[in-house]
PDB file of C-alpha atoms in Angstrom:
ATOM      1  CA  MET A   1      32.051   9.412 -14.856  1.00 59.00           C
ATOM      2  CA  PRO A   2      29.959   6.288 -15.711  1.00 61.00           C
ATOM      3  CA  THR A   3      27.249   7.010 -18.104  1.00 54.00           C
ATOM      4  CA  TYR A   4      23.831   6.022 -19.067  1.00 51.00           C
ATOM      5  CA  THR A   5      22.492   5.946 -22.501  1.00 61.00           C
ATOM      6  CA  ALA A   6      19.312   4.783 -23.945  1.00 57.00           C
ATOM      7  CA  PRO A   7      18.356   1.952 -26.508  1.00 67.00           C
ATOM      8  CA  ASP A   8      17.498   2.685 -29.775  1.00 74.00           C
ATOM      9  CA  ASP A   9      13.936   1.542 -29.110  1.00 81.00           C
ATOM     10  CA  TRP A  10      13.298   3.862 -26.608  1.00 84.00           C
ATOM     11  CA  THR A  11      10.034   4.993 -26.638  1.00 93.00           C
ATOM     12  CA  GLU A  12      10.112   8.459 -23.252  1.00 93.00           C
ATOM     13  CA  PRO A  13       6.575   7.943 -21.372  1.00 95.00           C
ATOM     14  CA  GLN A  14       4.573  10.675 -22.786  1.00 96.00           C
ATOM     15  CA  GLN A  15       2.166  11.345 -19.344  1.00 97.00           C
ATOM     16  CA  TRP A  16       4.325  11.504 -15.542  1.00 97.00           C
ATOM     17  CA  ILE A  17       2.449  11.448 -12.401  1.00 96.00           C
ATOM     18  CA  SER A  18       5.055  13.088  -9.541  1.00 96.00           C
ATOM     19  CA  LEU A  19       4.460  11.249  -6.542  1.00 95.00           C
ATOM     20  CA  GLN A  20       3.220  14.172  -3.093  1.00 94.00           C
ATOM     21  CA  ARG A  21       4.931  11.815   0.660  1.00 93.00           C
ATOM     22  CA  GLY A  22       2.366  12.134   3.558  1.00 95.00           C
ATOM     23  CA  THR A  23       3.383  14.844   6.279  1.00 96.00           C
ATOM     24  CA  THR A  24       3.638  12.778   8.984  1.00 97.00           C
ATOM     25  CA  THR A  25       4.475   8.746  10.387  1.00 97.00           C
ATOM     26  CA  ASP A  26       1.493   6.468  11.644  1.00 96.00           C
ATOM     27  CA  PRO A  27       3.057   3.956  15.252  1.00 96.00           C
ATOM     28  CA  SER A  28       2.726   1.582  12.294  1.00 94.00           C
ATOM     29  CA  GLY A  29       6.108   3.937  10.445  1.00 94.00           C
ATOM     30  CA  ASN A  30       4.388   4.744   7.324  1.00 96.00           C
ATOM     31  CA  ARG A  31       3.846   7.829   6.036  1.00 96.00           C
ATOM     32  CA  VAL A  32       0.350   9.052   6.327  1.00 97.00           C
ATOM     33  CA  GLY A  33      -1.296  12.579   5.952  1.00 97.00           C
ATOM     34  CA  PHE A  34      -1.672  12.957   2.481  1.00 98.00           C
ATOM     35  CA  PRO A  35      -3.089  15.869   0.143  1.00 97.00           C
ATOM     36  CA  HIS A  36      -7.260  16.310  -0.478  1.00 97.00           C
ATOM     37  CA  THR A  37      -5.898  15.504  -4.815  1.00 97.00           C
ATOM     38  CA  THR A  38      -6.781  13.123  -7.078  1.00 97.00           C
ATOM     39  CA  THR A  39      -1.934  13.006  -6.752  1.00 97.00           C
ATOM     40  CA  GLY A  40      -2.692  12.415  -3.472  1.00 97.00           C
ATOM     41  CA  ALA A  41      -4.465  10.094  -3.738  1.00 98.00           C
ATOM     42  CA  ALA A  42      -2.145   7.952  -6.449  1.00 98.00           C
ATOM     43  CA  SER A  43       0.413   8.607  -3.915  1.00 97.00           C
ATOM     44  CA  LEU A  44      -1.737   6.723  -1.576  1.00 98.00           C
ATOM     45  CA  LEU A  45      -2.561   3.968  -3.564  1.00 98.00           C
ATOM     46  CA  ALA A  46       1.587   4.166  -4.596  1.00 97.00           C
ATOM     47  CA  ALA A  47       2.162   3.851  -0.304  1.00 97.00           C
ATOM     48  CA  ALA A  48      -0.143   1.378  -0.323  1.00 97.00           C
ATOM     49  CA  ASN A  49       1.156  -1.263  -2.414  1.00 96.00           C
ATOM     50  CA  THR A  50       4.952  -0.883  -2.129  1.00 95.00           C
ATOM     51  CA  THR A  51       6.377  -3.599  -0.379  1.00 94.00           C
ATOM     52  CA  ASN A  52      10.973  -4.146   1.081  1.00 95.00           C
ATOM     53  CA  VAL A  53      10.814  -7.758   2.533  1.00 94.00           C
ATOM     54  CA  GLU A  54      14.172  -8.530   3.344  1.00 92.00           C
ATOM     55  CA  GLY A  55      16.846  -9.178   6.110  1.00 89.00           C
ATOM     56  CA  GLY A  56      14.334  -8.551   9.297  1.00 87.00           C
ATOM     57  CA  ARG A  57      11.972  -7.102   7.771  1.00 90.00           C
ATOM     58  CA  THR A  58       8.406  -9.645   7.289  1.00 92.00           C
ATOM     59  CA  ALA A  59       6.080  -9.771   4.664  1.00 94.00           C
ATOM     60  CA  ALA A  60       3.245 -10.551   8.003  1.00 95.00           C
ATOM     61  CA  THR A  61       4.731  -7.460  10.032  1.00 94.00           C
ATOM     62  CA  GLN A  62       4.367  -5.012   5.906  1.00 95.00           C
ATOM     63  CA  GLN A  63       0.704  -6.437   5.491  1.00 96.00           C
ATOM     64  CA  LEU A  64      -0.557  -5.773   8.734  1.00 97.00           C
ATOM     65  CA  ALA A  65       1.112  -2.447   9.054  1.00 97.00           C
ATOM     66  CA  VAL A  66      -0.367  -1.543   5.915  1.00 97.00           C
ATOM     67  CA  TYR A  67      -3.842  -2.454   6.441  1.00 97.00           C
ATOM     68  CA  ARG A  68      -3.318  -0.656   9.962  1.00 96.00           C
ATOM     69  CA  SER A  69      -2.728   2.866   7.822  1.00 97.00           C
ATOM     70  CA  TYR A  70      -3.699   2.634   5.138  1.00 98.00           C
ATOM     71  CA  VAL A  71      -7.478   0.392   4.444  1.00 97.00           C
ATOM     72  CA  SER A  72     -10.996   2.821   5.066  1.00 95.00           C
ATOM     73  CA  PRO A  73     -11.874   2.010   8.432  1.00 93.00           C
ATOM     74  CA  ASP A  74     -15.921   0.768   6.791  1.00 92.00           C
ATOM     75  CA  ASP A  75     -13.113  -1.912   5.535  1.00 94.00           C
ATOM     76  CA  GLN A  76     -11.147  -3.011   9.342  1.00 95.00           C
ATOM     77  CA  SER A  77     -12.353  -5.323  11.506  1.00 96.00           C
ATOM     78  CA  SER A  78     -10.747  -8.849  13.524  1.00 96.00           C
ATOM     79  CA  ALA A  79     -11.945 -11.665  10.510  1.00 96.00           C
ATOM     80  CA  ALA A  80     -10.399  -8.994   8.392  1.00 95.00           C
ATOM     81  CA  GLU A  81      -7.047  -8.118  10.508  1.00 96.00           C
ATOM     82  CA  THR A  82      -6.582 -11.871  10.627  1.00 97.00           C
ATOM     83  CA  ARG A  83      -6.834 -13.183   6.766  1.00 97.00           C
ATOM     84  CA  VAL A  84      -4.457 -10.337   6.044  1.00 96.00           C
ATOM     85  CA  ARG A  85      -1.528 -11.797   8.686  1.00 96.00           C
ATOM     86  CA  GLU A  86      -2.260 -15.154   7.431  1.00 97.00           C
ATOM     87  CA  HIS A  87      -1.519 -13.735   3.556  1.00 96.00           C
ATOM     88  CA  GLY A  88       1.644 -12.071   5.225  1.00 95.00           C
ATOM     89  CA  GLU A  89       2.289 -15.662   7.062  1.00 95.00           C
ATOM     90  CA  GLN A  90       1.573 -17.418   3.730  1.00 96.00           C
ATOM     91  CA  THR A  91       3.826 -15.367   2.125  1.00 94.00           C
ATOM     92  CA  ASP A  92       6.529 -15.573   4.137  1.00 94.00           C
ATOM     93  CA  GLN A  93       6.797 -19.228   4.359  1.00 93.00           C
ATOM     94  CA  ARG A  94       6.878 -19.620   0.461  1.00 93.00           C
ATOM     95  CA  LEU A  95       9.640 -17.464   0.591  1.00 92.00           C
ATOM     96  CA  ARG A  96      11.295 -19.320   3.480  1.00 90.00           C
ATOM     97  CA  ALA A  97      11.212 -22.632   1.705  1.00 91.00           C
ATOM     98  CA  ARG A  98      12.723 -20.613  -2.469  1.00 89.00           C
ATOM     99  CA  ILE A  99      15.696 -19.149  -0.581  1.00 89.00           C
ATOM    100  CA  GLY A 100      15.819 -21.084   2.867  1.00 85.00           C
ATOM    101  CA  TYR A 101      16.157 -19.111   5.422  1.00 82.00           C
ATOM    102  CA  SER A 102      14.623 -19.888   9.087  1.00 79.00           C
ATOM    103  CA  SER A 103      14.327 -16.013  11.014  1.00 77.00           C
ATOM    104  CA  THR A 104      16.037 -13.402   8.721  1.00 83.00           C
ATOM    105  CA  MET A 105      16.796 -12.942   5.715  1.00 86.00           C
ATOM    106  CA  PRO A 106      19.813 -13.875   3.926  1.00 89.00           C
ATOM    107  CA  SER A 107      22.860 -11.374   2.871  1.00 89.00           C
ATOM    108  CA  GLY A 108      21.424  -9.831  -0.192  1.00 91.00           C
ATOM    109  CA  THR A 109      18.337 -10.614  -0.264  1.00 93.00           C
ATOM    110  CA  TYR A 110      14.706  -9.736  -0.596  1.00 95.00           C
ATOM    111  CA  MET A 111      11.447  -9.126  -1.594  1.00 95.00           C
ATOM    112  CA  ARG A 112      10.469  -5.681  -3.165  1.00 96.00           C
ATOM    113  CA  THR A 113       7.808  -4.248  -4.939  1.00 96.00           C
ATOM    114  CA  HIS A 114       6.734  -0.665  -6.099  1.00 95.00           C
ATOM    115  CA  ILE A 115       5.080   1.622  -8.299  1.00 97.00           C
ATOM    116  CA  VAL A 116       5.647   2.020 -11.790  1.00 97.00           C
ATOM    117  CA  GLY A 117       3.100   3.375 -14.043  1.00 97.00           C
ATOM    118  CA  ILE A 118      -0.507   4.464 -12.727  1.00 98.00           C
ATOM    119  CA  LYS A 119      -3.391   5.503 -14.638  1.00 98.00           C
ATOM    120  CA  ILE A 120      -6.846   6.952 -13.296  1.00 98.00           C
ATOM    121  CA  VAL A 121      -9.515   5.745 -14.848  1.00 97.00           C
ATOM    122  CA  GLN A 122     -12.316   7.616 -11.941  1.00 97.00           C
ATOM    123  CA  GLU A 123     -12.139  10.670 -10.009  1.00 97.00           C
ATOM    124  CA  SER A 124     -13.764  12.263  -8.173  1.00 97.00           C
ATOM    125  CA  PRO A 125     -13.106  15.216  -5.247  1.00 96.00           C
ATOM    126  CA  ASN A 126     -13.029  12.174  -2.765  1.00 97.00           C
ATOM    127  CA  GLU A 127     -13.111   9.011  -4.277  1.00 98.00           C
ATOM    128  CA  VAL A 128     -10.659   8.162  -6.708  1.00 98.00           C
ATOM    129  CA  THR A 129     -10.029   4.497  -9.088  1.00 98.00           C
ATOM    130  CA  ALA A 130      -6.685   3.494 -10.780  1.00 98.00           C
ATOM    131  CA  TRP A 131      -4.703   0.941 -12.282  1.00 98.00           C
ATOM    132  CA  LEU A 132      -1.741  -0.074 -10.602  1.00 98.00           C
ATOM    133  CA  LEU A 133       1.364  -1.134 -12.448  1.00 98.00           C
ATOM    134  CA  GLY A 134       3.506  -2.585 -10.510  1.00 96.00           C
ATOM    135  CA  ARG A 135       7.553  -3.893 -10.279  1.00 96.00           C
ATOM    136  CA  ALA A 136       8.134  -6.907  -8.504  1.00 95.00           C
ATOM    137  CA  THR A 137      11.768  -8.170  -7.746  1.00 96.00           C
ATOM    138  CA  LEU A 138      13.374 -11.588  -5.946  1.00 95.00           C
ATOM    139  CA  LYS A 139      16.830 -11.824  -5.058  1.00 94.00           C
ATOM    140  CA  THR A 140      17.196 -14.913  -3.747  1.00 92.00           C
ATOM    141  CA  SER A 141      21.106 -14.923  -2.461  1.00 89.00           C
ATOM    142  CA  SER A 142      23.569 -12.525  -2.694  1.00 87.00           C
ATOM    143  CA  ALA A 143      25.563 -14.382  -5.980  1.00 89.00           C
ATOM    144  CA  THR A 144      22.490 -14.508  -7.867  1.00 90.00           C
ATOM    145  CA  PRO A 145      20.869 -12.224 -10.550  1.00 92.00           C
ATOM    146  CA  GLU A 146      17.168 -10.089  -9.630  1.00 92.00           C
ATOM    147  CA  ASP A 147      14.264 -12.089 -11.050  1.00 93.00           C
ATOM    148  CA  GLY A 148      11.657  -9.515 -12.328  1.00 92.00           C
ATOM    149  CA  SER A 149       8.077  -9.300 -13.211  1.00 93.00           C
ATOM    150  CA  TYR A 150       5.478  -6.436 -13.145  1.00 95.00           C
ATOM    151  CA  THR A 151       2.152  -6.838 -11.574  1.00 95.00           C
ATOM    152  CA  ARG A 152      -1.447  -4.757 -12.862  1.00 96.00           C
ATOM    153  CA  THR A 153      -3.865  -4.115  -9.918  1.00 96.00           C
ATOM    154  CA  LEU A 154      -6.973  -1.829  -9.903  1.00 98.00           C
ATOM    155  CA  ALA A 155      -7.611  -0.051  -6.445  1.00 98.00           C
ATOM    156  CA  VAL A 156     -10.004   2.331  -5.352  1.00 98.00           C
ATOM    157  CA  ALA A 157      -8.763   5.295  -2.688  1.00 98.00           C
ATOM    158  CA  ARG A 158     -11.219   6.900  -0.964  1.00 98.00           C
ATOM    159  CA  TRP A 159     -11.159  10.195   0.760  1.00 97.00           C
ATOM    160  CA  ALA A 160     -12.313   9.199   4.834  1.00 95.00           C
ATOM    161  CA  GLY A 161     -12.196  12.562   7.773  1.00 88.00           C
ATOM    162  CA  ASN A 162      -8.652  13.804   7.471  1.00 94.00           C
ATOM    163  CA  ASP A 163      -7.154  11.775   4.801  1.00 98.00           C
ATOM    164  CA  TRP A 164      -6.659   8.962   1.631  1.00 98.00           C
ATOM    165  CA  LYS A 165      -7.409   5.150   2.401  1.00 98.00           C
ATOM    166  CA  LEU A 166      -8.170   2.158   1.047  1.00 98.00           C
ATOM    167  CA  SER A 167     -11.655   1.151  -0.092  1.00 97.00           C
ATOM    168  CA  ALA A 168     -11.981  -2.644  -0.410  1.00 94.00           C
ATOM    169  CA  GLN A 169     -16.060  -1.307  -1.359  1.00 94.00           C
ATOM    170  CA  GLY A 170     -15.343   0.812  -4.448  1.00 96.00           C
ATOM    171  CA  THR A 171     -12.282  -1.693  -5.459  1.00 96.00           C
ATOM    172  CA  ALA A 172     -15.004  -3.770  -5.677  1.00 96.00           C
ATOM    173  CA  ARG A 173     -17.565  -2.245  -7.492  1.00 96.00           C
ATOM    174  CA  ALA A 174     -14.625  -0.338  -9.567  1.00 96.00           C
ATOM    175  CA  LEU A 175     -13.799  -3.789 -11.148  1.00 96.00           C
ATOM    176  CA  GLN A 176     -16.728  -4.942 -11.746  1.00 95.00           C
ATOM    177  CA  GLN A 177     -17.069  -1.049 -13.934  1.00 94.00           C
ATOM    178  CA  GLN A 178     -13.780  -1.768 -15.602  1.00 93.00           C
ATOM    179  CA  LEU A 179     -13.878  -5.349 -16.301  1.00 91.00           C
ATOM    180  CA  GLY A 180     -12.413  -6.127 -19.927  1.00 90.00           C
ATOM    181  CA  THR A 181     -11.256  -2.757 -19.348  1.00 92.00           C
ATOM    182  CA  ALA A 182      -7.508  -3.159 -17.991  1.00 95.00           C
ATOM    183  CA  PRO A 183      -5.016  -1.427 -19.291  1.00 96.00           C
ATOM    184  CA  GLY A 184      -1.894  -3.706 -21.215  1.00 95.00           C
ATOM    185  CA  ILE A 185       0.928  -4.786 -18.838  1.00 95.00           C
ATOM    186  CA  VAL A 186       3.932  -3.334 -20.120  1.00 94.00           C
ATOM    187  CA  ALA A 187       7.013  -1.605 -19.068  1.00 93.00           C
ATOM    188  CA  PRO A 188       8.426   2.782 -19.135  1.00 94.00           C
ATOM    189  CA  GLY A 189      10.577   2.734 -22.047  1.00 93.00           C
ATOM    190  CA  ASP A 190       8.039   0.447 -23.865  1.00 93.00           C
ATOM    191  CA  ALA A 191       6.394   2.591 -27.235  1.00 93.00           C
ATOM    192  CA  ALA A 192       3.059   0.596 -25.838  1.00 94.00           C
ATOM    193  CA  PHE A 193       3.219   1.431 -22.719  1.00 96.00           C
ATOM    194  CA  ASN A 194       2.070   5.506 -23.901  1.00 96.00           C
ATOM    195  CA  GLN A 195      -0.133   3.380 -26.400  1.00 96.00           C
ATOM    196  CA  ALA A 196      -1.796   2.282 -23.005  1.00 96.00           C
ATOM    197  CA  GLY A 197      -2.437   4.612 -21.002  1.00 97.00           C
ATOM    198  CA  TRP A 198       0.368   4.499 -18.450  1.00 97.00           C
ATOM    199  CA  ALA A 199       1.379   7.818 -16.883  1.00 98.00           C
ATOM    200  CA  ALA A 200       4.890   7.004 -15.535  1.00 97.00           C
ATOM    201  CA  ILE A 201       6.080   8.045 -11.996  1.00 96.00           C
ATOM    202  CA  ARG A 202       8.096  10.694 -10.499  1.00 90.00           C
ATOM    203  CA  GLN A 203       9.352   9.639  -6.227  1.00 78.00           C
ATOM    204  CA  ALA A 204       7.982  12.419  -4.217  1.00 69.00           C
ATOM    205  CA  SER A 205      12.028  13.681  -2.539  1.00 57.00           C
TER     206      SER A 205
END
């Protein structure tokens, strides 16, 4: 049976957070209905920043679904939805130019982003601010190796009615408050991951 042995310089994360799934699936196909807890807010932020573009799934379609499912109603407008759609279409255009496809991603190619670390910096019963450490990967053909990099994003979740939602207004405020305090972009397993205060992710089952 194949096994995995961690490298000698592997450093186990000191903090972990167990994400939770939403209780229901909405018309856009996203899980919603997160618990009214800090962990529930973190779970929403991770879900809203996860992407998987492959096959017939486009960036434009996914970004619009995230907008409709997860963005606070206070931040939604026809102009905002247009900006989201245009940004997604631009992403698809860049992918088509790089990979060379018309409408459907060729088999074995994809663009994915998932959250591998979270650092909560402010929390209250109805608002949570957190840094998100993402792993972005791109595979341009079935024969080429996966190209990966890490990203860092600050986001705010606000309780709106009966669920957590992304708050653009809260995020703009938090960016000013957290100026100059961003944690380092480091992978789990690196000793600097713990030094930066990241919590590694345990995915919901």
